[in-house]
PDB file of C-alpha atoms and ligand atoms in Angstrom:
ATOM      1  CA  UNK A   1     -18.661 -10.999  11.736  1.00 86.00           C
ATOM      2  CA  UNK A   2     -18.145 -10.149  15.375  1.00 91.00           C
ATOM      3  CA  UNK A   3     -15.827  -7.237  14.840  1.00 96.00           C
ATOM      4  CA  UNK A   4     -14.418  -4.492  17.096  1.00 98.00           C
ATOM      5  CA  UNK A   5     -12.717  -1.461  15.578  1.00 98.00           C
ATOM      6  CA  UNK A   6      -9.623  -0.081  17.310  1.00 98.00           C
ATOM      7  CA  UNK A   7      -8.502   3.393  16.216  1.00 98.00           C
ATOM      8  CA  UNK A   8      -4.814   4.252  16.661  1.00 98.00           C
ATOM      9  CA  UNK A   9      -2.981   7.534  16.053  1.00 97.00           C
ATOM     10  CA  UNK A  10      -0.131   7.707  13.513  1.00 95.00           C
ATOM     11  CA  UNK A  11       2.560  10.324  12.891  1.00 92.00           C
ATOM     12  CA  UNK A  12       1.636  10.286   9.176  1.00 88.00           C
ATOM     13  CA  UNK A  13      -0.437  12.736   7.117  1.00 84.00           C
ATOM     14  CA  UNK A  14      -3.320  10.308   6.616  1.00 84.00           C
ATOM     15  CA  UNK A  15      -4.107  10.454  10.375  1.00 92.00           C
ATOM     16  CA  UNK A  16      -5.493   7.593  12.446  1.00 97.00           C
ATOM     17  CA  UNK A  17      -5.275   3.969  11.406  1.00 98.00           C
ATOM     18  CA  UNK A  18      -7.801   1.219  12.208  1.00 98.00           C
ATOM     19  CA  UNK A  19      -7.211  -2.265  13.553  1.00 98.00           C
ATOM     20  CA  UNK A  20     -10.040  -4.802  13.720  1.00 98.00           C
ATOM     21  CA  UNK A  21     -10.451  -7.400  16.436  1.00 98.00           C
ATOM     22  CA  UNK A  22     -12.425 -10.372  15.120  1.00 98.00           C
ATOM     23  CA  UNK A  23     -13.688 -13.264  17.236  1.00 97.00           C
ATOM     24  CA  UNK A  24     -14.178 -16.448  15.269  1.00 96.00           C
ATOM     25  CA  UNK A  25     -12.898 -19.920  16.173  1.00 97.00           C
ATOM     26  CA  UNK A  26      -9.700 -17.945  16.749  1.00 97.00           C
ATOM     27  CA  UNK A  27      -9.257 -14.485  18.245  1.00 98.00           C
ATOM     28  CA  UNK A  28      -7.518 -12.387  15.601  1.00 98.00           C
ATOM     29  CA  UNK A  29      -6.538  -8.801  15.063  1.00 98.00           C
ATOM     30  CA  UNK A  30      -6.249  -7.360  11.561  1.00 98.00           C
ATOM     31  CA  UNK A  31      -3.576  -4.600  11.455  1.00 98.00           C
ATOM     32  CA  UNK A  32      -1.806  -3.277  14.521  1.00 98.00           C
ATOM     33  CA  UNK A  33      -0.725   0.350  13.998  1.00 96.00           C
ATOM     34  CA  UNK A  34       2.711   2.010  13.793  1.00 95.00           C
ATOM     35  CA  UNK A  35       5.374   1.231  16.375  1.00 94.00           C
ATOM     36  CA  UNK A  36       4.854   4.370  18.463  1.00 95.00           C
ATOM     37  CA  UNK A  37       4.029   4.648  22.171  1.00 96.00           C
ATOM     38  CA  UNK A  38       0.725   6.396  21.388  1.00 97.00           C
ATOM     39  CA  UNK A  39      -0.434   3.655  19.020  1.00 97.00           C
ATOM     40  CA  UNK A  40       0.531   0.970  21.559  1.00 97.00           C
ATOM     41  CA  UNK A  41      -1.587   2.633  24.235  1.00 98.00           C
ATOM     42  CA  UNK A  42      -4.576   2.868  21.898  1.00 98.00           C
ATOM     43  CA  UNK A  43      -4.129  -0.749  20.854  1.00 98.00           C
ATOM     44  CA  UNK A  44      -3.882  -2.025  24.427  1.00 97.00           C
ATOM     45  CA  UNK A  45      -6.852   0.090  25.500  1.00 98.00           C
ATOM     46  CA  UNK A  46      -8.991  -1.149  22.602  1.00 98.00           C
ATOM     47  CA  UNK A  47      -8.217  -4.793  23.280  1.00 98.00           C
ATOM     48  CA  UNK A  48      -8.907  -4.367  27.020  1.00 98.00           C
ATOM     49  CA  UNK A  49     -12.216  -2.601  26.348  1.00 97.00           C
ATOM     50  CA  UNK A  50     -13.271  -5.608  24.278  1.00 97.00           C
ATOM     51  CA  UNK A  51     -12.554  -7.817  27.297  1.00 97.00           C
ATOM     52  CA  UNK A  52      -9.215  -9.312  26.281  1.00 97.00           C
ATOM     53  CA  UNK A  53      -5.518  -8.966  27.033  1.00 96.00           C
ATOM     54  CA  UNK A  54      -2.719  -8.684  24.459  1.00 95.00           C
ATOM     55  CA  UNK A  55      -1.692 -12.260  25.370  1.00 95.00           C
ATOM     56  CA  UNK A  56      -5.152 -13.524  24.420  1.00 97.00           C
ATOM     57  CA  UNK A  57      -4.704 -12.599  20.760  1.00 97.00           C
ATOM     58  CA  UNK A  58      -4.045 -15.786  18.794  1.00 98.00           C
ATOM     59  CA  UNK A  59      -3.418 -14.349  15.346  1.00 98.00           C
ATOM     60  CA  UNK A  60      -2.113 -11.047  14.013  1.00 98.00           C
ATOM     61  CA  UNK A  61      -3.145 -10.751  10.383  1.00 98.00           C
ATOM     62  CA  UNK A  62      -1.806  -7.919   8.212  1.00 98.00           C
ATOM     63  CA  UNK A  63      -3.487  -6.311   5.207  1.00 98.00           C
ATOM     64  CA  UNK A  64      -0.084  -5.026   4.029  1.00 97.00           C
ATOM     65  CA  UNK A  65       3.446  -4.216   5.162  1.00 96.00           C
ATOM     66  CA  UNK A  66       3.267  -0.413   5.541  1.00 94.00           C
ATOM     67  CA  UNK A  67       4.403   0.723   8.991  1.00 93.00           C
ATOM     68  CA  UNK A  68       1.096   2.336   9.999  1.00 94.00           C
ATOM     69  CA  UNK A  69      -0.492  -1.133   9.730  1.00 96.00           C
ATOM     70  CA  UNK A  70       2.291  -3.533  10.641  1.00 96.00           C
ATOM     71  CA  UNK A  71       4.291  -1.874  13.438  1.00 95.00           C
ATOM     72  CA  UNK A  72       3.021  -3.548  16.566  1.00 96.00           C
ATOM     73  CA  UNK A  73       3.372  -7.168  15.481  1.00 96.00           C
ATOM     74  CA  UNK A  74       6.024  -6.921  18.201  1.00 94.00           C
ATOM     75  CA  UNK A  75       3.357  -6.591  20.928  1.00 96.00           C
ATOM     76  CA  UNK A  76       1.900 -10.103  20.585  1.00 95.00           C
ATOM     77  CA  UNK A  77       4.458 -12.676  21.730  1.00 87.00           C
ATOM     78  CA  UNK A  78       2.018 -15.600  21.629  1.00 90.00           C
ATOM     79  CA  UNK A  79       0.280 -14.865  18.333  1.00 97.00           C
ATOM     80  CA  UNK A  80       0.783 -16.318  14.896  1.00 97.00           C
ATOM     81  CA  UNK A  81       1.846 -13.511  12.537  1.00 98.00           C
ATOM     82  CA  UNK A  82       0.117 -14.005   9.191  1.00 98.00           C
ATOM     83  CA  UNK A  83       0.476 -11.972   5.971  1.00 98.00           C
ATOM     84  CA  UNK A  84       1.667 -12.070   2.375  1.00 98.00           C
ATOM     85  CA  UNK A  85       5.190 -13.517   2.145  1.00 97.00           C
ATOM     86  CA  UNK A  86       6.512 -10.132   0.892  1.00 97.00           C
ATOM     87  CA  UNK A  87       5.820  -8.622   4.353  1.00 97.00           C
ATOM     88  CA  UNK A  88       8.499 -10.831   5.878  1.00 97.00           C
ATOM     89  CA  UNK A  89      11.299  -8.855   4.163  1.00 96.00           C
ATOM     90  CA  UNK A  90      10.181  -5.704   5.966  1.00 93.00           C
ATOM     91  CA  UNK A  91      10.079  -7.471   9.320  1.00 95.00           C
ATOM     92  CA  UNK A  92      13.507  -9.077   8.955  1.00 95.00           C
ATOM     93  CA  UNK A  93      15.203  -6.067   7.268  1.00 93.00           C
ATOM     94  CA  UNK A  94      18.305  -8.040   6.297  1.00 94.00           C
ATOM     95  CA  UNK A  95      21.248  -6.072   4.908  1.00 93.00           C
ATOM     96  CA  UNK A  96      20.835  -8.002   1.670  1.00 96.00           C
ATOM     97  CA  UNK A  97      17.197  -6.948   1.299  1.00 95.00           C
ATOM     98  CA  UNK A  98      17.842  -3.298   2.234  1.00 93.00           C
ATOM     99  CA  UNK A  99      20.644  -3.132  -0.325  1.00 94.00           C
ATOM    100  CA  UNK A 100      18.478  -4.732  -3.006  1.00 96.00           C
ATOM    101  CA  UNK A 101      15.700  -2.250  -2.258  1.00 94.00           C
ATOM    102  CA  UNK A 102      18.076   0.682  -2.511  1.00 94.00           C
ATOM    103  CA  UNK A 103      19.418  -0.629  -5.841  1.00 96.00           C
ATOM    104  CA  UNK A 104      15.851  -1.046  -7.099  1.00 96.00           C
ATOM    105  CA  UNK A 105      14.892   2.560  -6.316  1.00 95.00           C
ATOM    106  CA  UNK A 106      18.189   3.933  -7.599  1.00 96.00           C
ATOM    107  CA  UNK A 107      17.820   2.138 -10.913  1.00 97.00           C
ATOM    108  CA  UNK A 108      14.267   3.391 -11.437  1.00 97.00           C
ATOM    109  CA  UNK A 109      14.949   6.941 -10.274  1.00 97.00           C
ATOM    110  CA  UNK A 110      17.779   7.147 -12.817  1.00 97.00           C
ATOM    111  CA  UNK A 111      15.298   6.062 -15.509  1.00 98.00           C
ATOM    112  CA  UNK A 112      12.905   8.745 -14.241  1.00 98.00           C
ATOM    113  CA  UNK A 113      15.716  11.348 -14.532  1.00 98.00           C
ATOM    114  CA  UNK A 114      15.593  12.322 -10.851  1.00 97.00           C
ATOM    115  CA  UNK A 115      18.557  14.637 -10.030  1.00 96.00           C
ATOM    116  CA  UNK A 116      21.322  12.988  -7.983  1.00 94.00           C
ATOM    117  CA  UNK A 117      20.779  15.218  -4.927  1.00 93.00           C
ATOM    118  CA  UNK A 118      17.044  14.488  -4.666  1.00 93.00           C
ATOM    119  CA  UNK A 119      17.728  10.818  -5.227  1.00 93.00           C
ATOM    120  CA  UNK A 120      20.088  10.690  -2.244  1.00 91.00           C
ATOM    121  CA  UNK A 121      17.486  12.422  -0.091  1.00 88.00           C
ATOM    122  CA  UNK A 122      14.767   9.900  -1.004  1.00 88.00           C
ATOM    123  CA  UNK A 123      17.102   6.962  -0.405  1.00 88.00           C
ATOM    124  CA  UNK A 124      18.001   8.348   3.030  1.00 84.00           C
ATOM    125  CA  UNK A 125      14.334   8.689   3.996  1.00 78.00           C
ATOM    126  CA  UNK A 126      13.619   5.153   2.814  1.00 74.00           C
ATOM    127  CA  UNK A 127      16.305   3.837   5.167  1.00 72.00           C
ATOM    128  CA  UNK A 128      14.313   5.064   8.174  1.00 74.00           C
ATOM    129  CA  UNK A 129      12.386   2.013   9.257  1.00 81.00           C
ATOM    130  CA  UNK A 130      11.993   2.393  13.016  1.00 81.00           C
ATOM    131  CA  UNK A 131       8.170   2.377  12.966  1.00 87.00           C
ATOM    132  CA  UNK A 132       8.114  -1.061  11.329  1.00 89.00           C
ATOM    133  CA  UNK A 133       7.683  -4.216  13.376  1.00 91.00           C
ATOM    134  CA  UNK A 134      10.478  -6.730  13.618  1.00 91.00           C
ATOM    135  CA  UNK A 135       8.840 -10.112  14.274  1.00 93.00           C
ATOM    136  CA  UNK A 136       9.122 -12.462  11.277  1.00 95.00           C
ATOM    137  CA  UNK A 137       5.959 -14.031   9.897  1.00 97.00           C
ATOM    138  CA  UNK A 138       5.000 -17.409  11.308  1.00 97.00           C
ATOM    139  CA  UNK A 139       2.645 -18.164   8.419  1.00 97.00           C
ATOM    140  CA  UNK A 140       2.136 -16.791   4.911  1.00 98.00           C
ATOM    141  CA  UNK A 141      -1.102 -16.498   2.986  1.00 97.00           C
ATOM    142  CA  UNK A 142      -1.986 -17.025  -0.665  1.00 96.00           C
ATOM    143  CA  UNK A 143      -4.672 -15.463  -2.851  1.00 98.00           C
ATOM    144  CA  UNK A 144      -8.036 -17.216  -2.362  1.00 98.00           C
ATOM    145  CA  UNK A 145      -7.087 -18.950   0.895  1.00 98.00           C
ATOM    146  CA  UNK A 146      -9.460 -19.146   3.850  1.00 98.00           C
ATOM    147  CA  UNK A 147      -8.146 -17.327   6.920  1.00 98.00           C
ATOM    148  CA  UNK A 148      -7.280 -19.875   9.644  1.00 97.00           C
ATOM    149  CA  UNK A 149      -9.802 -19.831  12.495  1.00 97.00           C
ATOM    150  CA  UNK A 150     -12.368 -17.855  10.480  1.00 98.00           C
ATOM    151  CA  UNK A 151     -14.562 -20.118   8.321  1.00 97.00           C
ATOM    152  CA  UNK A 152     -15.855 -18.317   5.237  1.00 97.00           C
ATOM    153  CA  UNK A 153     -13.344 -15.459   5.469  1.00 98.00           C
ATOM    154  CA  UNK A 154     -11.293 -15.445   2.269  1.00 98.00           C
ATOM    155  CA  UNK A 155      -8.023 -13.584   1.636  1.00 98.00           C
ATOM    156  CA  UNK A 156      -7.814 -11.948  -1.787  1.00 98.00           C
ATOM    157  CA  UNK A 157      -4.564 -10.539  -3.148  1.00 98.00           C
ATOM    158  CA  UNK A 158      -5.182  -6.922  -4.181  1.00 98.00           C
ATOM    159  CA  UNK A 159      -1.845  -5.251  -5.076  1.00 98.00           C
ATOM    160  CA  UNK A 160      -1.410  -1.608  -6.086  1.00 97.00           C
ATOM    161  CA  UNK A 161      -1.212   0.505  -2.937  1.00 96.00           C
ATOM    162  CA  UNK A 162       1.240  -2.080  -1.641  1.00 97.00           C
ATOM    163  CA  UNK A 163       2.706  -5.159  -3.306  1.00 98.00           C
ATOM    164  CA  UNK A 164       1.719  -7.214  -0.237  1.00 98.00           C
ATOM    165  CA  UNK A 165      -1.902  -6.047  -0.073  1.00 98.00           C
ATOM    166  CA  UNK A 166      -4.705  -8.422   0.910  1.00 98.00           C
ATOM    167  CA  UNK A 167      -8.390  -7.848   1.608  1.00 98.00           C
ATOM    168  CA  UNK A 168     -10.471 -10.301   3.622  1.00 98.00           C
ATOM    169  CA  UNK A 169     -13.953 -11.074   2.318  1.00 98.00           C
ATOM    170  CA  UNK A 170     -16.580 -12.845   4.398  1.00 98.00           C
ATOM    171  CA  UNK A 171     -18.666 -15.014   2.083  1.00 97.00           C
ATOM    172  CA  UNK A 172     -21.796 -15.105   4.278  1.00 97.00           C
ATOM    173  CA  UNK A 173     -22.025 -11.490   5.485  1.00 97.00           C
ATOM    174  CA  UNK A 174     -20.238 -10.000   2.431  1.00 97.00           C
ATOM    175  CA  UNK A 175     -18.239  -7.795   4.792  1.00 98.00           C
ATOM    176  CA  UNK A 176     -14.661  -6.923   3.866  1.00 98.00           C
ATOM    177  CA  UNK A 177     -11.664  -5.997   5.963  1.00 98.00           C
ATOM    178  CA  UNK A 178     -10.178  -3.773   3.308  1.00 98.00           C
ATOM    179  CA  UNK A 179      -6.827  -2.331   4.424  1.00 98.00           C
ATOM    180  CA  UNK A 180      -6.088   0.675   2.218  1.00 97.00           C
ATOM    181  CA  UNK A 181      -7.794  -0.584  -0.944  1.00 98.00           C
ATOM    182  CA  UNK A 182     -10.762   1.762  -0.640  1.00 97.00           C
ATOM    183  CA  UNK A 183     -10.929   4.646   1.851  1.00 96.00           C
ATOM    184  CA  UNK A 184     -13.898   6.924   2.383  1.00 95.00           C
ATOM    185  CA  UNK A 185     -12.177  10.307   2.385  1.00 91.00           C
ATOM    186  CA  UNK A 186      -8.857   9.923   0.601  1.00 89.00           C
ATOM    187  CA  UNK A 187      -7.664   7.994  -2.411  1.00 87.00           C
ATOM    188  CA  UNK A 188      -4.776   5.811  -1.346  1.00 86.00           C
ATOM    189  CA  UNK A 189      -1.565   6.096  -3.308  1.00 89.00           C
ATOM    190  CA  UNK A 190      -0.251   3.446  -5.664  1.00 92.00           C
ATOM    191  CA  UNK A 191       3.334   3.601  -4.445  1.00 92.00           C
ATOM    192  CA  UNK A 192       6.287   2.486  -6.489  1.00 95.00           C
ATOM    193  CA  UNK A 193       7.633  -0.627  -4.759  1.00 95.00           C
ATOM    194  CA  UNK A 194       9.954  -3.500  -5.585  1.00 97.00           C
ATOM    195  CA  UNK A 195       8.121  -6.535  -6.984  1.00 98.00           C
ATOM    196  CA  UNK A 196       7.228  -9.582  -4.916  1.00 97.00           C
ATOM    197  CA  UNK A 197       9.913 -11.697  -6.644  1.00 97.00           C
ATOM    198  CA  UNK A 198      12.586  -9.099  -5.719  1.00 97.00           C
ATOM    199  CA  UNK A 199      13.659  -8.694  -9.329  1.00 97.00           C
ATOM    200  CA  UNK A 200      14.325  -5.295 -10.912  1.00 97.00           C
ATOM    201  CA  UNK A 201      11.112  -5.230 -12.903  1.00 96.00           C
ATOM    202  CA  UNK A 202       8.865  -2.329 -11.820  1.00 97.00           C
ATOM    203  CA  UNK A 203       5.234  -3.269 -11.016  1.00 98.00           C
ATOM    204  CA  UNK A 204       2.736  -0.880 -12.644  1.00 98.00           C
ATOM    205  CA  UNK A 205       1.179   0.112  -9.319  1.00 97.00           C
ATOM    206  CA  UNK A 206      -1.710   2.257 -10.547  1.00 97.00           C
ATOM    207  CA  UNK A 207      -2.736  -0.276 -13.195  1.00 98.00           C
ATOM    208  CA  UNK A 208      -2.701  -2.981 -10.504  1.00 98.00           C
ATOM    209  CA  UNK A 209      -4.530  -0.721  -8.073  1.00 98.00           C
ATOM    210  CA  UNK A 210      -7.345  -0.031 -10.517  1.00 98.00           C
ATOM    211  CA  UNK A 211      -7.733  -3.759 -11.210  1.00 98.00           C
ATOM    212  CA  UNK A 212      -7.890  -4.448  -7.469  1.00 98.00           C
ATOM    213  CA  UNK A 213     -10.556  -1.757  -6.990  1.00 98.00           C
ATOM    214  CA  UNK A 214     -12.643  -3.197  -9.851  1.00 98.00           C
ATOM    215  CA  UNK A 215     -12.315  -6.644  -8.266  1.00 98.00           C
ATOM    216  CA  UNK A 216     -13.670  -5.223  -5.007  1.00 98.00           C
ATOM    217  CA  UNK A 217     -16.535  -3.464  -6.796  1.00 97.00           C
ATOM    218  CA  UNK A 218     -17.555  -6.782  -8.419  1.00 97.00           C
ATOM    219  CA  UNK A 219     -17.620  -8.657  -5.093  1.00 95.00           C
ATOM    220  CA  UNK A 220     -21.016  -7.214  -4.161  1.00 93.00           C
ATOM    221  CA  UNK A 221     -19.830  -6.087  -0.745  1.00 97.00           C
ATOM    222  CA  UNK A 222     -22.069  -4.964   2.138  1.00 96.00           C
ATOM    223  CA  UNK A 223     -19.471  -3.065   4.219  1.00 97.00           C
ATOM    224  CA  UNK A 224     -15.781  -2.351   3.887  1.00 98.00           C
ATOM    225  CA  UNK A 225     -13.958  -1.972   7.192  1.00 98.00           C
ATOM    226  CA  UNK A 226     -11.297   0.408   5.922  1.00 98.00           C
ATOM    227  CA  UNK A 227      -7.749   0.892   7.181  1.00 98.00           C
ATOM    228  CA  UNK A 228      -8.369   4.606   7.759  1.00 97.00           C
ATOM    229  CA  UNK A 229     -11.559   6.514   8.541  1.00 97.00           C
ATOM    230  CA  UNK A 230     -15.142   5.279   8.460  1.00 97.00           C
ATOM    231  CA  UNK A 231     -16.586   2.089   7.051  1.00 98.00           C
ATOM    232  CA  UNK A 232     -17.533   2.271   3.370  1.00 97.00           C
ATOM    233  CA  UNK A 233     -20.928   1.026   2.160  1.00 97.00           C
ATOM    234  CA  UNK A 234     -21.247   2.730  -1.255  1.00 96.00           C
ATOM    235  CA  UNK A 235     -18.409   0.647  -2.697  1.00 97.00           C
ATOM    236  CA  UNK A 236     -19.310   0.670  -6.401  1.00 97.00           C
ATOM    237  CA  UNK A 237     -20.009   4.394  -6.427  1.00 97.00           C
ATOM    238  CA  UNK A 238     -16.768   5.235  -4.643  1.00 97.00           C
ATOM    239  CA  UNK A 239     -14.685   2.985  -6.915  1.00 98.00           C
ATOM    240  CA  UNK A 240     -16.289   4.695  -9.907  1.00 97.00           C
ATOM    241  CA  UNK A 241     -15.321   8.109  -8.459  1.00 97.00           C
ATOM    242  CA  UNK A 242     -11.720   7.029  -7.850  1.00 97.00           C
ATOM    243  CA  UNK A 243     -11.387   5.690 -11.407  1.00 97.00           C
ATOM    244  CA  UNK A 244     -12.867   8.861 -12.888  1.00 97.00           C
ATOM    245  CA  UNK A 245     -10.461  11.013 -10.925  1.00 96.00           C
ATOM    246  CA  UNK A 246      -7.515   8.929 -12.168  1.00 97.00           C
ATOM    247  CA  UNK A 247      -8.569   9.310 -15.768  1.00 97.00           C
ATOM    248  CA  UNK A 248      -8.937  13.087 -15.285  1.00 97.00           C
ATOM    249  CA  UNK A 249      -5.388  13.258 -13.945  1.00 97.00           C
ATOM    250  CA  UNK A 250      -4.147  11.000 -16.760  1.00 98.00           C
ATOM    251  CA  UNK A 251      -5.678  13.415 -19.282  1.00 98.00           C
ATOM    252  CA  UNK A 252      -3.825  16.266 -17.585  1.00 98.00           C
ATOM    253  CA  UNK A 253      -0.593  14.300 -17.989  1.00 98.00           C
ATOM    254  CA  UNK A 254      -1.431  13.748 -21.652  1.00 98.00           C
ATOM    255  CA  UNK A 255      -1.774  17.530 -22.035  1.00 98.00           C
ATOM    256  CA  UNK A 256       1.581  18.061 -20.319  1.00 97.00           C
ATOM    257  CA  UNK A 257       3.143  15.759 -22.912  1.00 98.00           C
ATOM    258  CA  UNK A 258       2.712  18.250 -25.762  1.00 97.00           C
ATOM    259  CA  UNK A 259       6.502  17.940 -25.673  1.00 97.00           C
ATOM    260  CA  UNK A 260       8.210  14.625 -24.776  1.00 98.00           C
ATOM    261  CA  UNK A 261       9.229  14.452 -21.119  1.00 98.00           C
ATOM    262  CA  UNK A 262      10.866  12.331 -18.439  1.00 98.00           C
ATOM    263  CA  UNK A 263       8.909  11.213 -15.363  1.00 98.00           C
ATOM    264  CA  UNK A 264      10.718  13.831 -13.297  1.00 98.00           C
ATOM    265  CA  UNK A 265       9.698  16.591 -15.725  1.00 98.00           C
ATOM    266  CA  UNK A 266       6.084  15.401 -15.734  1.00 98.00           C
ATOM    267  CA  UNK A 267       6.119  15.371 -11.920  1.00 98.00           C
ATOM    268  CA  UNK A 268       7.381  18.958 -11.789  1.00 97.00           C
ATOM    269  CA  UNK A 269       4.669  20.084 -14.183  1.00 98.00           C
ATOM    270  CA  UNK A 270       1.876  18.125 -12.489  1.00 97.00           C
ATOM    271  CA  UNK A 271       2.794  18.971  -8.881  1.00 97.00           C
ATOM    272  CA  UNK A 272       4.645  22.309  -9.135  1.00 96.00           C
ATOM    273  CA  UNK A 273       4.153  23.307  -5.487  1.00 96.00           C
ATOM    274  CA  UNK A 274       4.639  20.011  -3.649  1.00 94.00           C
ATOM    275  CA  UNK A 275       6.967  17.867  -5.760  1.00 94.00           C
ATOM    276  CA  UNK A 276      10.111  18.973  -3.940  1.00 91.00           C
ATOM    277  CA  UNK A 277       8.864  18.136  -0.453  1.00 91.00           C
ATOM    278  CA  UNK A 278       6.994  15.004  -1.482  1.00 91.00           C
ATOM    279  CA  UNK A 279       9.107  13.735  -4.305  1.00 93.00           C
ATOM    280  CA  UNK A 280       8.789   9.990  -3.607  1.00 92.00           C
ATOM    281  CA  UNK A 281       5.012  10.188  -3.528  1.00 93.00           C
ATOM    282  CA  UNK A 282       4.538  12.545  -6.488  1.00 96.00           C
ATOM    283  CA  UNK A 283       6.941  10.524  -8.661  1.00 96.00           C
ATOM    284  CA  UNK A 284       4.879   7.403  -7.903  1.00 96.00           C
ATOM    285  CA  UNK A 285       1.682   9.200  -8.891  1.00 97.00           C
ATOM    286  CA  UNK A 286       3.012  10.654 -12.161  1.00 98.00           C
ATOM    287  CA  UNK A 287       4.542   7.288 -13.047  1.00 98.00           C
ATOM    288  CA  UNK A 288       1.128   5.745 -12.424  1.00 98.00           C
ATOM    289  CA  UNK A 289      -0.698   8.077 -14.823  1.00 98.00           C
ATOM    290  CA  UNK A 290       2.005   7.537 -17.440  1.00 98.00           C
ATOM    291  CA  UNK A 291       1.601   3.754 -17.083  1.00 98.00           C
ATOM    292  CA  UNK A 292      -2.164   4.145 -17.608  1.00 98.00           C
ATOM    293  CA  UNK A 293      -1.636   6.206 -20.771  1.00 98.00           C
ATOM    294  CA  UNK A 294       0.882   3.666 -22.105  1.00 98.00           C
ATOM    295  CA  UNK A 295      -1.614   0.880 -21.420  1.00 98.00           C
ATOM    296  CA  UNK A 296      -4.284   2.851 -23.310  1.00 97.00           C
ATOM    297  CA  UNK A 297      -1.765   3.227 -26.169  1.00 98.00           C
ATOM    298  CA  UNK A 298      -2.037   7.003 -26.118  1.00 98.00           C
ATOM    299  CA  UNK A 299       1.656   7.535 -25.342  1.00 98.00           C
ATOM    300  CA  UNK A 300       4.890   5.582 -25.724  1.00 98.00           C
ATOM    301  CA  UNK A 301       7.996   5.178 -23.592  1.00 98.00           C
ATOM    302  CA  UNK A 302      11.484   5.060 -25.107  1.00 98.00           C
ATOM    303  CA  UNK A 303      14.826   4.591 -23.430  1.00 96.00           C
ATOM    304  CA  UNK A 304      17.154   7.416 -24.522  1.00 97.00           C
ATOM    305  CA  UNK A 305      20.554   7.047 -22.914  1.00 96.00           C
ATOM    306  CA  UNK A 306      19.721   6.159 -19.316  1.00 96.00           C
ATOM    307  CA  UNK A 307      16.411   8.048 -19.190  1.00 98.00           C
ATOM    308  CA  UNK A 308      12.914   6.977 -20.150  1.00 98.00           C
ATOM    309  CA  UNK A 309      11.226   9.553 -22.391  1.00 98.00           C
ATOM    310  CA  UNK A 310       7.466   9.617 -22.705  1.00 98.00           C
ATOM    311  CA  UNK A 311       5.764  11.073 -25.775  1.00 98.00           C
ATOM    312  CA  UNK A 312       2.379  11.109 -27.449  1.00 98.00           C
ATOM    313  CA  UNK A 313       1.660   8.543 -30.122  1.00 94.00           C
TER     314      UNK A 313
HETATM  315 ZN1   ZN B   1      -2.421   2.966   5.571  1.00 50.98          ZN
END
């Protein structure tokens, strides 16, 4: 693929984010950075250096809805905006959707036995959405579809890190535009998110994420153009490492469950120094390991009153 990498700064811990300009029958950009002034400047500079203007971009294609990837959809007035249909909720931010989302998190944090005060803090943070874009999608994509204007480039649905996550696999070159599915330096987090059908069922993010990584490993990929950091070429090896690390952490959680515990209690035990400042993230991670152990039938989950209690089998 004729591909130009554009690196943009973000205000988040993971550092810079990558967008990829791809010239096929159409001129497309995959991911567009957070809606900050600094990211806009980097984006504009990158596109100019490649010999184009922002108005020349015909398609903005998003790997997922997180703000570090989807913010500057607003900068391309003439482009089609293409992504998983779930992304559209984050662009439109209707009162109805924001309320649903808040109800979803509230319901699950009660099950996890998160104290009221912490819960309010997390809900407040989740309301801050200024780095998200605000242009609705003009086209949605399905699993297995060919990307318009790019013959041989196939979108594959790979949920886990985000419920909207796609990778784009080029059948001839075996290159992948990978979003946050597999990063060189950091393992990306399987965040707890509302499901695509906007019900109150909680997707098992880590279980999904592992399946998506295994799918990628089986694709026989030459290069992954990752959402953060360098390109990845040792895909199978890196996936293997990520899976091993997860099972190590899951074993630690199993040890913690010598006594039955709630998700909040497991989180405190697993992340004693950071859980207070990064509660949303650490809850998602602990929940993920618990879901893995339930799937492996090593532990069970029972609803006692309004809390879910996990215990060894
Ligand atoms: Zn990201």
